Short mmCIF file of C-alpha atoms and ligand atoms in Angstrom, two decimals:
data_model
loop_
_atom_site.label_atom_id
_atom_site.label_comp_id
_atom_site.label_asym_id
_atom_site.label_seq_id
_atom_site.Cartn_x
_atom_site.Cartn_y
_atom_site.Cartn_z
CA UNK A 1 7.66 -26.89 5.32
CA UNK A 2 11.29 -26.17 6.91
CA UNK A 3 10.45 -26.97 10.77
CA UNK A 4 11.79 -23.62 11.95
CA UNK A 5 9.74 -21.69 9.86
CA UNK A 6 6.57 -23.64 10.86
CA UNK A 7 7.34 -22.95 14.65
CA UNK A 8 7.25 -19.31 14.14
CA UNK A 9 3.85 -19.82 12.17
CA UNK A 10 2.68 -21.16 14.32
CA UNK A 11 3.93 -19.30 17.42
CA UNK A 12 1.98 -15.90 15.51
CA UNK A 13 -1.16 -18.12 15.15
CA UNK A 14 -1.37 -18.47 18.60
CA UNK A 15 -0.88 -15.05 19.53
CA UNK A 16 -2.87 -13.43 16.76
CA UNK A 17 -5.57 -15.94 16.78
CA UNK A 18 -7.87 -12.60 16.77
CA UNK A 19 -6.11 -11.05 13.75
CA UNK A 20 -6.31 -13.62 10.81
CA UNK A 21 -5.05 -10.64 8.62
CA UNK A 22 -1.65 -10.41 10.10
CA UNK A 23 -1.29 -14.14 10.45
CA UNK A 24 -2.51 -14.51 6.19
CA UNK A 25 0.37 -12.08 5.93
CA UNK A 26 3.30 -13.54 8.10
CA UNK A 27 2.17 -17.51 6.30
CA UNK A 28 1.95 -15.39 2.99
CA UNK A 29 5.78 -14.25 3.39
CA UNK A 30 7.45 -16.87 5.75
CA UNK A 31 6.81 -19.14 3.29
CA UNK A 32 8.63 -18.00 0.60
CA UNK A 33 11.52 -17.51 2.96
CA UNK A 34 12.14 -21.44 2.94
CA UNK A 35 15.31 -21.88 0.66
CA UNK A 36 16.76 -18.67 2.45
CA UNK A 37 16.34 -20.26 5.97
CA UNK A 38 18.03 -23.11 4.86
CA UNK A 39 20.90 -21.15 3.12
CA UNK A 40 21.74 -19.02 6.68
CA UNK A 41 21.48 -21.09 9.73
CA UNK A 42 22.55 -18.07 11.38
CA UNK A 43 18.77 -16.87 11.43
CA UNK A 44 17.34 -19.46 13.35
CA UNK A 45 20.49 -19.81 15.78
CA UNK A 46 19.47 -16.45 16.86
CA UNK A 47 15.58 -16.87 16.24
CA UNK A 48 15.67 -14.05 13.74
CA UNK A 49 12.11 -14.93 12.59
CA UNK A 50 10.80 -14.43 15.68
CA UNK A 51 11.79 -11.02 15.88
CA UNK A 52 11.01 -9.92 12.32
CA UNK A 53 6.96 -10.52 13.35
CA UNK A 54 7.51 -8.82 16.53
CA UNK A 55 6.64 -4.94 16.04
CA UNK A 56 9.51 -3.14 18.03
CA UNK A 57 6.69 -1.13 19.53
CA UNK A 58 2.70 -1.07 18.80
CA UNK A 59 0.52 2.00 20.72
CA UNK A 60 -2.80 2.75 20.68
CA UNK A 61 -4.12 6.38 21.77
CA UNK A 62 -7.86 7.79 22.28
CA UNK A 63 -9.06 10.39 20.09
CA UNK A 64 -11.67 12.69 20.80
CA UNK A 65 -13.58 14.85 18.68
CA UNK A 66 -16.44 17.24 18.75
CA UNK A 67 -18.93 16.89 15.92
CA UNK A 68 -20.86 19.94 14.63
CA UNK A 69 -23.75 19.47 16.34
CA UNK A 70 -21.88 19.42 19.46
CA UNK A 71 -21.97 15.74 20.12
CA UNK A 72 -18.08 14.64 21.25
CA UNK A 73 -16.95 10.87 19.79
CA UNK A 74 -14.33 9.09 21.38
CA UNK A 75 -12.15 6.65 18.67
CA UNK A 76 -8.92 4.88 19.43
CA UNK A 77 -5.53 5.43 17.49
CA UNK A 78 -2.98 3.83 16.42
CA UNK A 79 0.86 3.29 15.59
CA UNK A 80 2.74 0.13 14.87
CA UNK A 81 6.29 0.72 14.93
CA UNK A 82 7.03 -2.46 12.99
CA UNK A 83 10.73 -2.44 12.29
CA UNK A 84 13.32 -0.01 11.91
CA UNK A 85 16.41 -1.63 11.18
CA UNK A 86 17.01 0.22 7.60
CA UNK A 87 15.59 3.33 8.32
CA UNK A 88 13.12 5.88 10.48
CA UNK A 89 9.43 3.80 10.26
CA UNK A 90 7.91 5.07 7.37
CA UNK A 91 4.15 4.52 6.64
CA UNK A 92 1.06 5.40 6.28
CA UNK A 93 -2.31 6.16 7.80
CA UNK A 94 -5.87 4.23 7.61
CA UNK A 95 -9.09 6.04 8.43
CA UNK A 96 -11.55 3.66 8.51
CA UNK A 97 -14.56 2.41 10.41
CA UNK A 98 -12.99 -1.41 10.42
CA UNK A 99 -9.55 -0.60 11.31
CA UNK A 100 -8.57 -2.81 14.46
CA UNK A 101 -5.02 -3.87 15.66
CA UNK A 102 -5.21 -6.92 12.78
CA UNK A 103 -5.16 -4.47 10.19
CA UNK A 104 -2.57 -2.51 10.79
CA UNK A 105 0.05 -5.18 11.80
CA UNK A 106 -0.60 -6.92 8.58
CA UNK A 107 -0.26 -3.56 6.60
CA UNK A 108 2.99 -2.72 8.85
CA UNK A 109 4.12 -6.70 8.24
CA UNK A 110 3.96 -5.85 4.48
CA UNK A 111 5.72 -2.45 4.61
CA UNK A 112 8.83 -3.83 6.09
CA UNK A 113 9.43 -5.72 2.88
CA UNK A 114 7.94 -2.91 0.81
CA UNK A 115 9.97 -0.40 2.16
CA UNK A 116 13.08 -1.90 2.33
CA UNK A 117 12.34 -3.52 -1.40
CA UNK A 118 12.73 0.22 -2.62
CA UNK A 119 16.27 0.07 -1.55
CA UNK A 120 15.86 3.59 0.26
CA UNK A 121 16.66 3.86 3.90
CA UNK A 122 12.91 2.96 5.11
CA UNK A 123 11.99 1.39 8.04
CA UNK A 124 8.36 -0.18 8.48
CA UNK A 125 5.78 1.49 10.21
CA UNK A 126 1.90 1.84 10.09
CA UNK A 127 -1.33 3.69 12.05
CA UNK A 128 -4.51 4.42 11.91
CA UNK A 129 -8.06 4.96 13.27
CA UNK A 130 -11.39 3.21 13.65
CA UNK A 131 -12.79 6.62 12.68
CA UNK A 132 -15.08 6.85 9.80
CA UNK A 133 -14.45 9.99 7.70
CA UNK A 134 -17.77 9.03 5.75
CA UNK A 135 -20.29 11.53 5.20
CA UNK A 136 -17.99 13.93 8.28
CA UNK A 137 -17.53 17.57 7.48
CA UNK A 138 -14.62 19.51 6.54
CA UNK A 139 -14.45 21.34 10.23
CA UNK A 140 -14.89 17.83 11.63
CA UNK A 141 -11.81 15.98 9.64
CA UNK A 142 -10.07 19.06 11.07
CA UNK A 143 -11.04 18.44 14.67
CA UNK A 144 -10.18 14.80 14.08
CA UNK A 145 -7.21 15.16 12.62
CA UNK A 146 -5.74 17.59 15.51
CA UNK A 147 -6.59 15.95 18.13
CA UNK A 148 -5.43 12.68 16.32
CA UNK A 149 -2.01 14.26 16.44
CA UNK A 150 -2.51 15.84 19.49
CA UNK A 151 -1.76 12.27 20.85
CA UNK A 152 0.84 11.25 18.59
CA UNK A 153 3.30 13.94 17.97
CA UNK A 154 5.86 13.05 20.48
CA UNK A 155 6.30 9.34 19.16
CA UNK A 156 6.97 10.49 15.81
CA UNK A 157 9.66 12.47 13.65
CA UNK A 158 11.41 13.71 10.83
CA UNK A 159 14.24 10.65 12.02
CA UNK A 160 12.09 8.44 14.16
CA UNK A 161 9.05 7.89 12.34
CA UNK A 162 7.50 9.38 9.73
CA UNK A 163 3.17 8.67 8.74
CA UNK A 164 1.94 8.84 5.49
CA UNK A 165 -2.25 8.77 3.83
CA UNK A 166 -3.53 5.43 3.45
CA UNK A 167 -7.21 4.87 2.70
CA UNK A 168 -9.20 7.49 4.23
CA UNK A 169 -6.20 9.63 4.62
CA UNK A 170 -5.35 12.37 1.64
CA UNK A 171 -3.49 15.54 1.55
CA UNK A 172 -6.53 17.64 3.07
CA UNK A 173 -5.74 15.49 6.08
CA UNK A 174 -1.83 15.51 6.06
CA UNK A 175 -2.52 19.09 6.08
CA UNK A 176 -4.43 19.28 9.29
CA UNK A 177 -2.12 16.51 10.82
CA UNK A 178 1.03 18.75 9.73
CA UNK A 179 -0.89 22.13 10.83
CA UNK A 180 -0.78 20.33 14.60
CA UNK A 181 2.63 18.78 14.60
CA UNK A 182 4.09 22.55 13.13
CA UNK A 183 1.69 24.03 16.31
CA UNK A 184 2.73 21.76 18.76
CA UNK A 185 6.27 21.34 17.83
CA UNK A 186 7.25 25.14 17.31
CA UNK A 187 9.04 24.50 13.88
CA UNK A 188 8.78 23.35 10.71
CA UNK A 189 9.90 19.92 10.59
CA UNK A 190 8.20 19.00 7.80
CA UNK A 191 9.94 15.62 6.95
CA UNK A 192 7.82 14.33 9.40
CA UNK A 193 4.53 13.42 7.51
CA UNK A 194 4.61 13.05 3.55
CA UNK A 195 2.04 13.40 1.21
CA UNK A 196 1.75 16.94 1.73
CA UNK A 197 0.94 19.73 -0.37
CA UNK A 198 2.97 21.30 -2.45
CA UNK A 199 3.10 24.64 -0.91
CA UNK A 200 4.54 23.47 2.45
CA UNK A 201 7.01 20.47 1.09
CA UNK A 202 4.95 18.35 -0.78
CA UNK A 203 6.90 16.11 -3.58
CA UNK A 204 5.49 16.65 -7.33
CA UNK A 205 4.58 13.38 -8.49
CA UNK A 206 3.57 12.10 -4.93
CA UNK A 207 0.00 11.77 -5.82
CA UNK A 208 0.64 9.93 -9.27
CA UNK A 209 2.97 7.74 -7.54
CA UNK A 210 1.53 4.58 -6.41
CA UNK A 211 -0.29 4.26 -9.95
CA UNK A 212 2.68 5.40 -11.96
CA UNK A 213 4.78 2.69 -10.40
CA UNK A 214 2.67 0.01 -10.66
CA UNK A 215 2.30 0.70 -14.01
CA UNK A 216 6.39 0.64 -14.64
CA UNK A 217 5.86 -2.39 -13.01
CA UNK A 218 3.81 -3.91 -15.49
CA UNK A 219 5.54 -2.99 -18.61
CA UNK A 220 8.70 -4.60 -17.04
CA UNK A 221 6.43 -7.82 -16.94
CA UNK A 222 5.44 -7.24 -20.06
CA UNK A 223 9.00 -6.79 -21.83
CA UNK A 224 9.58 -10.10 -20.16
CA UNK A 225 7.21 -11.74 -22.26
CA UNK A 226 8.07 -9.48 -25.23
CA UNK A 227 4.45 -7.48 -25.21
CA UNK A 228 3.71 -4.09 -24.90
CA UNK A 229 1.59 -1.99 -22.91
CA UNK A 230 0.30 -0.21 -26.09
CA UNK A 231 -3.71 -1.45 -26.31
CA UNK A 232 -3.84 -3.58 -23.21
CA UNK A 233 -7.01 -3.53 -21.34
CA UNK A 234 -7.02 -3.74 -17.90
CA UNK A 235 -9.62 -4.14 -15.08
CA UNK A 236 -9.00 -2.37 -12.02
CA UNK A 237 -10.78 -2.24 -8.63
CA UNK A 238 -11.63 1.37 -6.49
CA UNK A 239 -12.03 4.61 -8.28
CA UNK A 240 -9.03 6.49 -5.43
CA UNK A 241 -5.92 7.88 -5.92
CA UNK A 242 -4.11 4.71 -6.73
CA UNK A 243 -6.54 3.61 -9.79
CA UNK A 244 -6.73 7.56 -10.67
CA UNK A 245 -2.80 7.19 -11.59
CA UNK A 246 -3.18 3.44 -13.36
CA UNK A 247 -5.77 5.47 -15.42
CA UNK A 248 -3.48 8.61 -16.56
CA UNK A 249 0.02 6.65 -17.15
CA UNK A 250 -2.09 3.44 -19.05
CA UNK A 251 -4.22 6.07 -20.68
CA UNK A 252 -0.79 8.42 -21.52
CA UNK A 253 0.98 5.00 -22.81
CA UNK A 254 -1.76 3.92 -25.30
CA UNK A 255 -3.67 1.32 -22.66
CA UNK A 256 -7.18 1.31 -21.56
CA UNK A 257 -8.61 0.92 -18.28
CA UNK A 258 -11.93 -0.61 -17.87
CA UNK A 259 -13.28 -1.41 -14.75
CA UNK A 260 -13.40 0.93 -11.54
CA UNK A 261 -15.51 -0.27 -8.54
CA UNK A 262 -16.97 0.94 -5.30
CA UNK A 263 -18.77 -0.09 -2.76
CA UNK A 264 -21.75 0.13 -4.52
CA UNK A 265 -20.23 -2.29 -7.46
CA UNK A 266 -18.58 -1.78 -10.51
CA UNK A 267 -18.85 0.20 -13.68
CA UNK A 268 -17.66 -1.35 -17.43
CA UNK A 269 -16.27 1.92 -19.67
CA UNK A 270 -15.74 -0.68 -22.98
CA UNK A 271 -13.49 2.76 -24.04
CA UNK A 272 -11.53 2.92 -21.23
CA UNK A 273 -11.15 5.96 -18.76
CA UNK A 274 -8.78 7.55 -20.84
CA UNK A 275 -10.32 11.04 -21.61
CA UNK A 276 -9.19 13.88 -19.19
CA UNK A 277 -12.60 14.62 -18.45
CA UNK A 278 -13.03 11.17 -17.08
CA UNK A 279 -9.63 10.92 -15.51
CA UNK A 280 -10.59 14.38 -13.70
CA UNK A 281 -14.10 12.68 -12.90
CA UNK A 282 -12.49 10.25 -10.46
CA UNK A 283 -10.88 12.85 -8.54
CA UNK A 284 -14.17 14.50 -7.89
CA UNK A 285 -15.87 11.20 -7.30
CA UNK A 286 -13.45 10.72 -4.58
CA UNK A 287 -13.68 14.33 -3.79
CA UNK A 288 -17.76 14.18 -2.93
CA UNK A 289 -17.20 11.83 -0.20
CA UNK A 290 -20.03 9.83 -1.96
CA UNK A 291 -18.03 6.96 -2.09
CA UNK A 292 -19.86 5.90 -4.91
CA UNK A 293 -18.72 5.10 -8.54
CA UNK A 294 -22.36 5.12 -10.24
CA UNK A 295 -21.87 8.52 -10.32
CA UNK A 296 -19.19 7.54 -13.13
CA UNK A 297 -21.70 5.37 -15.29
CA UNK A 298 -24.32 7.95 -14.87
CA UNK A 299 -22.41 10.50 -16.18
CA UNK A 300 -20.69 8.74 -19.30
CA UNK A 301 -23.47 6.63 -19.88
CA UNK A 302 -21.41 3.16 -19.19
CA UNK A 303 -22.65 -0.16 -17.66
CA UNK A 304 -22.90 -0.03 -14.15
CA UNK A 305 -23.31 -3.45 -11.80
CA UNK A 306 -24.82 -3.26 -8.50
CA UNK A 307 -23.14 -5.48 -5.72
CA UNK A 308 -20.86 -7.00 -8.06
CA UNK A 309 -16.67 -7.28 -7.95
CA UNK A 310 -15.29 -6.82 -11.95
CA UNK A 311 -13.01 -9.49 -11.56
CA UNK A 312 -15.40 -11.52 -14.15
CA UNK A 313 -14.92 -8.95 -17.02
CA UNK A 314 -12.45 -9.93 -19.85
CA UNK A 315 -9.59 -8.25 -19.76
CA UNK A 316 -5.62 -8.50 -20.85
CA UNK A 317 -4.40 -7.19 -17.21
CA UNK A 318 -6.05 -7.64 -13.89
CA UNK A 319 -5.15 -4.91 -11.33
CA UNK A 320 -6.68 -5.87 -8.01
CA UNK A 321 -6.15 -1.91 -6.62
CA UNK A 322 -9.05 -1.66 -3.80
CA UNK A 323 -8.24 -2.85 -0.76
CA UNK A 324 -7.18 -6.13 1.22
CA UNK A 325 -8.80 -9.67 0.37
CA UNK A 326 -11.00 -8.41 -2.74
CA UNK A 327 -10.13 -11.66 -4.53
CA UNK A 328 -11.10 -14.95 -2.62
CA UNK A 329 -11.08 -18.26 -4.56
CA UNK A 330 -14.61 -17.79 -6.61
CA UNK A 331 -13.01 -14.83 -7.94
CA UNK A 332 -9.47 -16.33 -8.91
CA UNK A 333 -11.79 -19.05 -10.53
CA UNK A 334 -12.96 -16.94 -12.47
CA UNK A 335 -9.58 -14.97 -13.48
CA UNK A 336 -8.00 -17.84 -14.69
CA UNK A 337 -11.40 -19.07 -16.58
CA UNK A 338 -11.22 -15.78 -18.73
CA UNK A 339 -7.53 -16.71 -19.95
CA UNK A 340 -6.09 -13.97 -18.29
CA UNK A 341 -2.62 -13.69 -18.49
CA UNK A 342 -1.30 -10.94 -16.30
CA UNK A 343 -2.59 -11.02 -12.64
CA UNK A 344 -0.89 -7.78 -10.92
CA UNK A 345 -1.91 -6.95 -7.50
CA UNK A 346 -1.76 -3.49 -6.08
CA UNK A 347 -3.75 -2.88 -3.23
CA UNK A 348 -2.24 -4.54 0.11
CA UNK A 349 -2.69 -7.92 0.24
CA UNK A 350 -5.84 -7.54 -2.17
CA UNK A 351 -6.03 -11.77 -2.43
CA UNK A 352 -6.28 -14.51 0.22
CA UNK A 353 -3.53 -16.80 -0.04
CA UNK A 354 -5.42 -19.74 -0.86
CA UNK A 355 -6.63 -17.53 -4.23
CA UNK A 356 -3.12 -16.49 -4.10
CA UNK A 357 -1.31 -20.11 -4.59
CA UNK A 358 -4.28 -20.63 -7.04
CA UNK A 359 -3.76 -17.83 -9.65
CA UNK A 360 0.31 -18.90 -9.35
CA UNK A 361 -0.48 -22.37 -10.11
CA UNK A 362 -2.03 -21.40 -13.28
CA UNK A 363 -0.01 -22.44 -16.48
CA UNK A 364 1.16 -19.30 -18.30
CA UNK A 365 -0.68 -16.78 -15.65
CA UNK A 366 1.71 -14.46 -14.53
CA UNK A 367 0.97 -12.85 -10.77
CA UNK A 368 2.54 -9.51 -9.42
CA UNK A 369 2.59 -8.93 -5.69
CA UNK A 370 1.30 -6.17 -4.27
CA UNK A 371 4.57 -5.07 -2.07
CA UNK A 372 6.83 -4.90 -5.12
CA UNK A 373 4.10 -3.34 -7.70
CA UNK A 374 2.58 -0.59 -5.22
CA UNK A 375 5.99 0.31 -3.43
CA UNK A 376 6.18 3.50 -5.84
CA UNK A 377 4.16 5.77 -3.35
CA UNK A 378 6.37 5.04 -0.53
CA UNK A 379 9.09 5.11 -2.30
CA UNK A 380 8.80 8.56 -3.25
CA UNK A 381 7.50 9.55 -0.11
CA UNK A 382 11.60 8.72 0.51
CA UNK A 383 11.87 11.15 -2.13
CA UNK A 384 9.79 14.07 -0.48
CA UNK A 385 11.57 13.49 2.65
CA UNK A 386 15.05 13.20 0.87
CA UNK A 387 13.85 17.33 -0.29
CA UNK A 388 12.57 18.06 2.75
CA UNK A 389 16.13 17.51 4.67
CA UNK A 390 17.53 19.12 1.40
CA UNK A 391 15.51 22.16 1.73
CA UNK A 392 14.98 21.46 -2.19
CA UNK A 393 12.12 21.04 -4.32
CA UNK A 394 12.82 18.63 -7.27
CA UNK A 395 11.42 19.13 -10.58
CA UNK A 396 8.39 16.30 -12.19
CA UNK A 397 10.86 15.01 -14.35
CA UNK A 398 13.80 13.99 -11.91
CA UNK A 399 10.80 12.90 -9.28
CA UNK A 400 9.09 10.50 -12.18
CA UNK A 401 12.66 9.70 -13.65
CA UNK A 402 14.00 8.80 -10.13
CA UNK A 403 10.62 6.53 -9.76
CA UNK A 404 11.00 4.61 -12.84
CA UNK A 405 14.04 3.43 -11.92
CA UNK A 406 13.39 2.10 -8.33
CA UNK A 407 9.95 0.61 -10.24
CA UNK A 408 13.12 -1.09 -12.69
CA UNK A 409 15.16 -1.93 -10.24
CA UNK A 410 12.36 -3.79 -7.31
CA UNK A 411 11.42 -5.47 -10.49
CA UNK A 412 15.23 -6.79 -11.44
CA UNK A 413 15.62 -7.51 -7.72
CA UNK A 414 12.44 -9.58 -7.62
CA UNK A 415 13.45 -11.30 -10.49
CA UNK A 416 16.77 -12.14 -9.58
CA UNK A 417 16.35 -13.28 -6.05
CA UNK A 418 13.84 -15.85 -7.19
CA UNK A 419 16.48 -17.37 -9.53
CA UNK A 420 19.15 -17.23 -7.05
CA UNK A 421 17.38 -19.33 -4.67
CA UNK A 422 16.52 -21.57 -7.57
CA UNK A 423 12.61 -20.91 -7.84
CA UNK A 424 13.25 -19.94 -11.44
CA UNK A 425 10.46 -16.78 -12.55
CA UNK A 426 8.59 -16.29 -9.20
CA UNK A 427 7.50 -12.52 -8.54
CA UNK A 428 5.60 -13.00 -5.35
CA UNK A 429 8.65 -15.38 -3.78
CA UNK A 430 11.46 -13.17 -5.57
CA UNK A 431 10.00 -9.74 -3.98
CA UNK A 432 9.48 -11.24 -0.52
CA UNK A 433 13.28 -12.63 0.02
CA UNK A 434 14.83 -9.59 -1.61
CA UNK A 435 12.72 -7.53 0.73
CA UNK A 436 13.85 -9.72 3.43
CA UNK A 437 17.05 -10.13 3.14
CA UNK A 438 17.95 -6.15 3.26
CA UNK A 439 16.65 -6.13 6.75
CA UNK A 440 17.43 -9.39 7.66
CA UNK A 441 21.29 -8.03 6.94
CA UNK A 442 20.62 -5.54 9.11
CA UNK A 443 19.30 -7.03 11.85
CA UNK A 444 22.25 -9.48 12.29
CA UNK A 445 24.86 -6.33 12.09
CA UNK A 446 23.06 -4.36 15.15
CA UNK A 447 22.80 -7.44 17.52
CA UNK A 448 19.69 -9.22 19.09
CA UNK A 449 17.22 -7.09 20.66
N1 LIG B 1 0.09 3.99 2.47
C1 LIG B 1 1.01 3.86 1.39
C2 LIG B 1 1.55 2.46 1.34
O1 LIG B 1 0.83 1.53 1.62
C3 LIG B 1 2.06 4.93 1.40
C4 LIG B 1 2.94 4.95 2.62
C5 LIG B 1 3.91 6.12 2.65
O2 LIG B 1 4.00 6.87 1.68
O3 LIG B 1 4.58 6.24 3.67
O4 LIG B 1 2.67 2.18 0.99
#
């Protein structure tokens, strides 16, 4: 490994040594950087890599919240300003009970490259809370929610920084987030959160987004190897709003999704959740706050598998699209035991890198990264905040025409940084030095700081 490279490594190592989330990340994507370090001794004369897994700022707040039996909570909240060299930080939100500083510097680390891989102005930001929405009430996400921006509304902003959902974070919350900012604020700047409804500036298209993409995504794979989408089967992971859009655009372009999974394991639909009625079913699933997807097996009579991961089902395409480090080794084992051909992440950072390397290494396996495939949502988030300054609403059409082509053109990008730096058909490298290099351009122009 180039020496420079390994210094920095090992420089976030020792300062992370409590967050082995952001340091998988910052190995995951130095590493590919290799051949462009070597290219531009001008990064390491001024120590660029050290400042690209800096976060210009990181703050956390306290949030406190009554419950409804009159009990008040006290969570902590936070904002990781990662890098805004190519745009206002744009990012979103985790609610979750195991959200700590790790977490949300990995997921900002990744949206730098995400963001700017959409080639929209986009900085990198991300925040969240240890709360846990689970089983809370309707008046209580509301309670949380204010308060939450009670404490964060002056260090955000239709051109400083603007939050997104994330796990635990849909457009019932925006809404109560954006109520606050609108209270507090005294006007209706609503390009500062996206994700919202439609009513008060929401994008069409913004919910389908993440899926959608990922799905353009895949057929450009799949052109590459001259296949089609029509009659794939493909296992994904959660049962959200990410795997809810896989299931409509596979199930609209003749493609079947399997698998969904929960906490509670995974359910097997051998006809795929193709049907509106079950399409609709995951949106109430998610709805119930059960956080459950038995519900789904009970309902359509399918196979359901307590405890268990579906990343040992047979299937054409594997779409890891849960959450981070859902495939360790045993699983990618596994994968590549089944034959499977097309390994497409889209969760953030759903595999460890050792599992990662792994699944690459395999001849004829094909592997996706998560911050090309799943940078549709944020990218049109860009979208809802390029109609919010516009005062326009855009019709479905030009939204899902405008997102196919960013999908088309991170994929082309991907494709042809890899070759330019010699590492021939490599995705996961490709995506990480095209991301790079975009900020890494802009970084040198505005001077060391
Ligand atoms: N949380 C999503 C992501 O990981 C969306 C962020 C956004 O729309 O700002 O990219």
């Amino acid at each position: 490994m180039n020496a420079y490279i390994a210094s920095v490594i090992e420089n976030v190592k020792a300062r992370h040594a409590n967050e082995p989330e952001f340091v998988q990340t910052v190995e995951e994507v130095l590493s590919s950087l290799e051949p462009v370090v070597a290219k531009h001794p001008e990064y390491e004369k001024v120590d660029l890599l050290s400042r690209m897994v800096e976060p210009e700022r990181m703050f956390t707040f306290r949030v406190c919240w009554m419950a409804d039996d009159g009990t008040w909570h006290t969570n902590i909240g936070y904002r990781c300003q990662f890098n805004g060299a190519i745009g206002p930080y744009k990012g979103g939100l985790r609610f979750q009970k195991n959200v700590y500083p790790g977490i949300i510097k990995f997921l900002g680390f990744e949206q730098v490259f995400k963001n700017s891989l959409t080639g929209l102005p986009i900085g990198g930001g991300k925040g969240g809370s240890d709360f846990d929405p689970a089983g809370k009430s309707d008046a209580e996400i509301m309670r949380f929610c204010q308060s939450f921006m009670q404490a964060l509304y002056r260090y955000i902003g239709p051109d400083v920084d603007v939050p997104a959902g994330d796990m635990g974070v849909g457009a019932r919350e925006i809404g109560y987030l954006y109520g606050e900012y609108r209270r507090l604020k005294g006007a209706f700047e609503n390009g500062v959160l996206t994700g919202k409804g439609f009513s008060y500036g929401g994008s069409l298209i913004r919910p389908e987004a993440t899926g959608f993409g990922a799905v353009y995504y895949l057929e450009n794979v799949l052109k590459h190897e001259g296949e089609s989408i029509q009659g794939k089967t493909i296992a994904c992971a959660g049962f959200g709003n990410v795997t809810w859009g896989i299931c409509k655009k596979a199930a609209e372009l003749g493609a079947k999704v399997v698998t969904l999974s929960g906490p509670d394991g995974y359910i097997y639909d051998p006809d795929g959740v193709v049907t509106p009625e079950k399409i609709a079913y995951l949106v109430e699933m998610r709805g119930s706050g059960r956080n459950r997807v038995q519900d789904y097996a009970e309902k359509f009579s399918v196979e359901f598998h307590a405890g268990e991961k579906p990343w040992g089902v047979k299937a054409d395409v594997i779409m890891p699209s849960a959450m981070q480090n859902d495939v360790h080794m045993e699983q990618a084992k596994q994968i590549a035991a089944n034959g499977v051909k097309y390994y497409i992440e889209v969760a953030n950072m759903p595999t460890t890198n050792d599992a990662l390397r792994f699944l690459m290494e395999q001849p004829g396996m094909i592997v996706a990264p998560s911050k090309a495939v799943n940078a549709g949502g944020v990218a049109t988030s860009a979208l809802e905040m390029a109609q919010n300054s516009e005062r326009l609403v855009w019709t479905e059409e030009e939204v899902d025409k405008q997102l196919h082509q960013i999908m088309d053109t991170i994929y082309n990008m991907s494709v042809s940084a890899a070759e330019q730096y010699g590492l021939g058909y490599n995705l996961v490298a490709g995506a990480n030095i095209a991301g790079f290099q975009r900020v890494a351009d802009a970084m040198m122009a505005q001077g060391v700081f």
